[in-house]
Short mmCIF file of C-alpha atoms in Angstrom, two decimals:
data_model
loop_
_atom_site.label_atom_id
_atom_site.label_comp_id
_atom_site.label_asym_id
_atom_site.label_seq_id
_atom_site.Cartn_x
_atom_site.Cartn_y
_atom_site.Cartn_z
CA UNK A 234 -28.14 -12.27 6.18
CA UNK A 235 -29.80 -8.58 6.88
CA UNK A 236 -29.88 -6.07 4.33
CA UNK A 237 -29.34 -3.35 7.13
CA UNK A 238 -27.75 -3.00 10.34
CA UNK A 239 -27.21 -0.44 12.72
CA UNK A 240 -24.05 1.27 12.50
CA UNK A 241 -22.68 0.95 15.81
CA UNK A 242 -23.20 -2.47 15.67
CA UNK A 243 -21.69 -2.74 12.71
CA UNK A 244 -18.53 -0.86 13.07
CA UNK A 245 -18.19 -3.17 16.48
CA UNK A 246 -18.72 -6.61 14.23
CA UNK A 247 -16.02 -5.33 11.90
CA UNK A 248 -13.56 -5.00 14.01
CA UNK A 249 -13.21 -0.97 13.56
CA UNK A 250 -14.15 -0.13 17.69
CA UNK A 251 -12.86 -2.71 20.11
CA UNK A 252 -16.39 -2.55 22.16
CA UNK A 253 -20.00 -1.44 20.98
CA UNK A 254 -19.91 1.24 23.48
CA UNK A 255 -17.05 2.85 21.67
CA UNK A 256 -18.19 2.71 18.51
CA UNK A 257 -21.61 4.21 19.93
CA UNK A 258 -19.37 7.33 21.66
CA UNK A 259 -17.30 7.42 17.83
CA UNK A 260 -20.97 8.45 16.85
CA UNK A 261 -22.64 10.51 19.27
CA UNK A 262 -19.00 12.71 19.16
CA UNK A 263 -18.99 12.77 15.23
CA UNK A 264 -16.71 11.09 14.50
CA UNK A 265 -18.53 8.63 12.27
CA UNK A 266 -19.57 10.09 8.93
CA UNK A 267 -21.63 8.31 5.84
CA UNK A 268 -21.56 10.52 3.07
CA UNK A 269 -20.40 13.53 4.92
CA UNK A 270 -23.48 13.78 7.40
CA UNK A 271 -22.88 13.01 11.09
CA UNK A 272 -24.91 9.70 12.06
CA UNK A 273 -26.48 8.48 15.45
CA UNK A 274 -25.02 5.07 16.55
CA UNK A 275 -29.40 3.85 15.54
CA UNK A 276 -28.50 4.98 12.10
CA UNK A 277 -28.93 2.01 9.61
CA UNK A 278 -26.46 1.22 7.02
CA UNK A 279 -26.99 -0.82 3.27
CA UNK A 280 -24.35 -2.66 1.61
CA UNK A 281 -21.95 -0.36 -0.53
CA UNK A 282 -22.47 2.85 1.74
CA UNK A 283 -19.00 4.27 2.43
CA UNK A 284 -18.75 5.05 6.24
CA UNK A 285 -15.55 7.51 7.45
CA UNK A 286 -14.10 7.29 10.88
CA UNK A 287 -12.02 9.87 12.65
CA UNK A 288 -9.50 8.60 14.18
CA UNK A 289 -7.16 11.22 15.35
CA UNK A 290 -5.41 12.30 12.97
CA UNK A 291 -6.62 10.17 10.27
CA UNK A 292 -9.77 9.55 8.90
CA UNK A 293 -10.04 5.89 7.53
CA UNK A 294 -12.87 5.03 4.81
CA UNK A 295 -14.71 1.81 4.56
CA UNK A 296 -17.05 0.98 2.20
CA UNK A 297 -19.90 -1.57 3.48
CA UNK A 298 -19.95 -5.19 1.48
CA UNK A 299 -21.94 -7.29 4.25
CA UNK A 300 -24.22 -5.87 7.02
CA UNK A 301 -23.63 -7.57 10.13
CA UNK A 302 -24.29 -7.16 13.78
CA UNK A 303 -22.28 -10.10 14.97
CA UNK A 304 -18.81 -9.90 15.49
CA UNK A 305 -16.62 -12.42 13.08
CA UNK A 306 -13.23 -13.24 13.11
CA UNK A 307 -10.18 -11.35 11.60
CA UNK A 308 -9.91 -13.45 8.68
CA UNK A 309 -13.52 -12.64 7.30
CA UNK A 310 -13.43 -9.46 7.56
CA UNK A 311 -12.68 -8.66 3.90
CA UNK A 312 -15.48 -10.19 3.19
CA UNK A 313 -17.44 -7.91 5.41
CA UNK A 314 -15.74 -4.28 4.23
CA UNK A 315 -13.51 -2.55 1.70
CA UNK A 316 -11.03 -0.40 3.17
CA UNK A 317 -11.54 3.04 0.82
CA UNK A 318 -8.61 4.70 2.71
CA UNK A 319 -7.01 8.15 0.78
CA UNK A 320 -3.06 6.84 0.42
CA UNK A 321 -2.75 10.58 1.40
CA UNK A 322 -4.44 9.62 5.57
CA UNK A 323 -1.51 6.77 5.81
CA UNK A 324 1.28 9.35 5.18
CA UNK A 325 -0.26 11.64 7.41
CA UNK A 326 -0.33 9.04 10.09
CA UNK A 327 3.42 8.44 9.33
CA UNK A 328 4.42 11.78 9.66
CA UNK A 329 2.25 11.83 13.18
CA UNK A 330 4.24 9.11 14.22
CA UNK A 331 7.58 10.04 12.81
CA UNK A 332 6.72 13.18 15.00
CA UNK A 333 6.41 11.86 17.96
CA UNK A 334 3.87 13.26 20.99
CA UNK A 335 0.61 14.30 18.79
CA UNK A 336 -1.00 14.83 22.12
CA UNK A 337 1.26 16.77 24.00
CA UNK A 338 1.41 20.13 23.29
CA UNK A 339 5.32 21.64 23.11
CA UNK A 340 6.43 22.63 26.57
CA UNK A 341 3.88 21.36 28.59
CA UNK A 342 4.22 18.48 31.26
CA UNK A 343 7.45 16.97 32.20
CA UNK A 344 10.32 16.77 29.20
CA UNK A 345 10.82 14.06 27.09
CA UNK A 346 14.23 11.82 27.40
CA UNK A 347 15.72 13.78 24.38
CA UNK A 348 14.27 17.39 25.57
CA UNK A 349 16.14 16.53 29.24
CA UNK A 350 19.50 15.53 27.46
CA UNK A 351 19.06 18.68 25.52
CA UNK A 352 18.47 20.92 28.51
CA UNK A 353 21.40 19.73 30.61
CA UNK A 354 23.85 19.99 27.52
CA UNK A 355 22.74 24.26 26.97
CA UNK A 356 22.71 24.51 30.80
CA UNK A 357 25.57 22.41 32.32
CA UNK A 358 28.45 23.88 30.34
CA UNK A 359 28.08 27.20 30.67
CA UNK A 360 26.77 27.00 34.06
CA UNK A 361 28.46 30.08 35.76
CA UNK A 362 31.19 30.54 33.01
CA UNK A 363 33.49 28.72 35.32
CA UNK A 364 34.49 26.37 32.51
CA UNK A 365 37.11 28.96 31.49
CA UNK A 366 38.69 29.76 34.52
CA UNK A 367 39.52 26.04 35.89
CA UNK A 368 42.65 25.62 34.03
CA UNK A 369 44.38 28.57 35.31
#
């Protein structure tokens, strides 16, 4: 067992980036922190460093119990990390979700199933005022 590893291959073995590529763009892009300072995907990592990952719009905390560069199964992997998470990043991920599009900003691209049901019940109705005049 190493006493470092790098951390791109690292947060690959753990499971956090489904490919080592990923996990390399997570760190070029800054999105992988250790101790608040933005690390290169070379940057080497010692057990019970606590590394944060962005991951739009939460940031998830893991601190480091085994340094490995080879990829183990899902039932190790609490042997390998601690997840460190704030309780306060899970209900922000709920309320993203709850929300709906995080992405896509209001009003752009084509409406959503509930925005189009919404739009033809203010415009069909009242379409020329005719509505009034029919029963007459």
């Amino acid at each position: 067992m190493n006493d470092v590893a790098r951390v791109d291959k690292w947060l690959w073995a753990a499971r956090i980036y489904k490919t080592r590529s990923l996990a390399a763009d997570a760190c070029k892009n800054s999105r992988v922190t250790i101790n608040g300072v933005n690390v290169k995907p070379s940057h080497t990592i010692k057990v019970g460093e606590v590394i944060s990952v962005k991951k739009s719009p939460v940031v998830y905390s893991f601190r480091v119990l085994k340094c490995i560069e080879q990829r183990v199964g899902a039932k190790l992997l609490p042997e390998v990390y601690e997840n460190v998470t704030d309780p306060k990043q899970y209900e922000l991920l709920e309320m993203s979700r709850i929300s709906g599009f995080v992405d896509r900003a209001r009003g752009t691209g084509r409406p959503t199933k509930k925005e189009r049901r919404a739009l033809d019940a203010f415009v069909d109705p009242a379409m020329f005022g005719f509505e009034e005049f029919d029963e007459e």
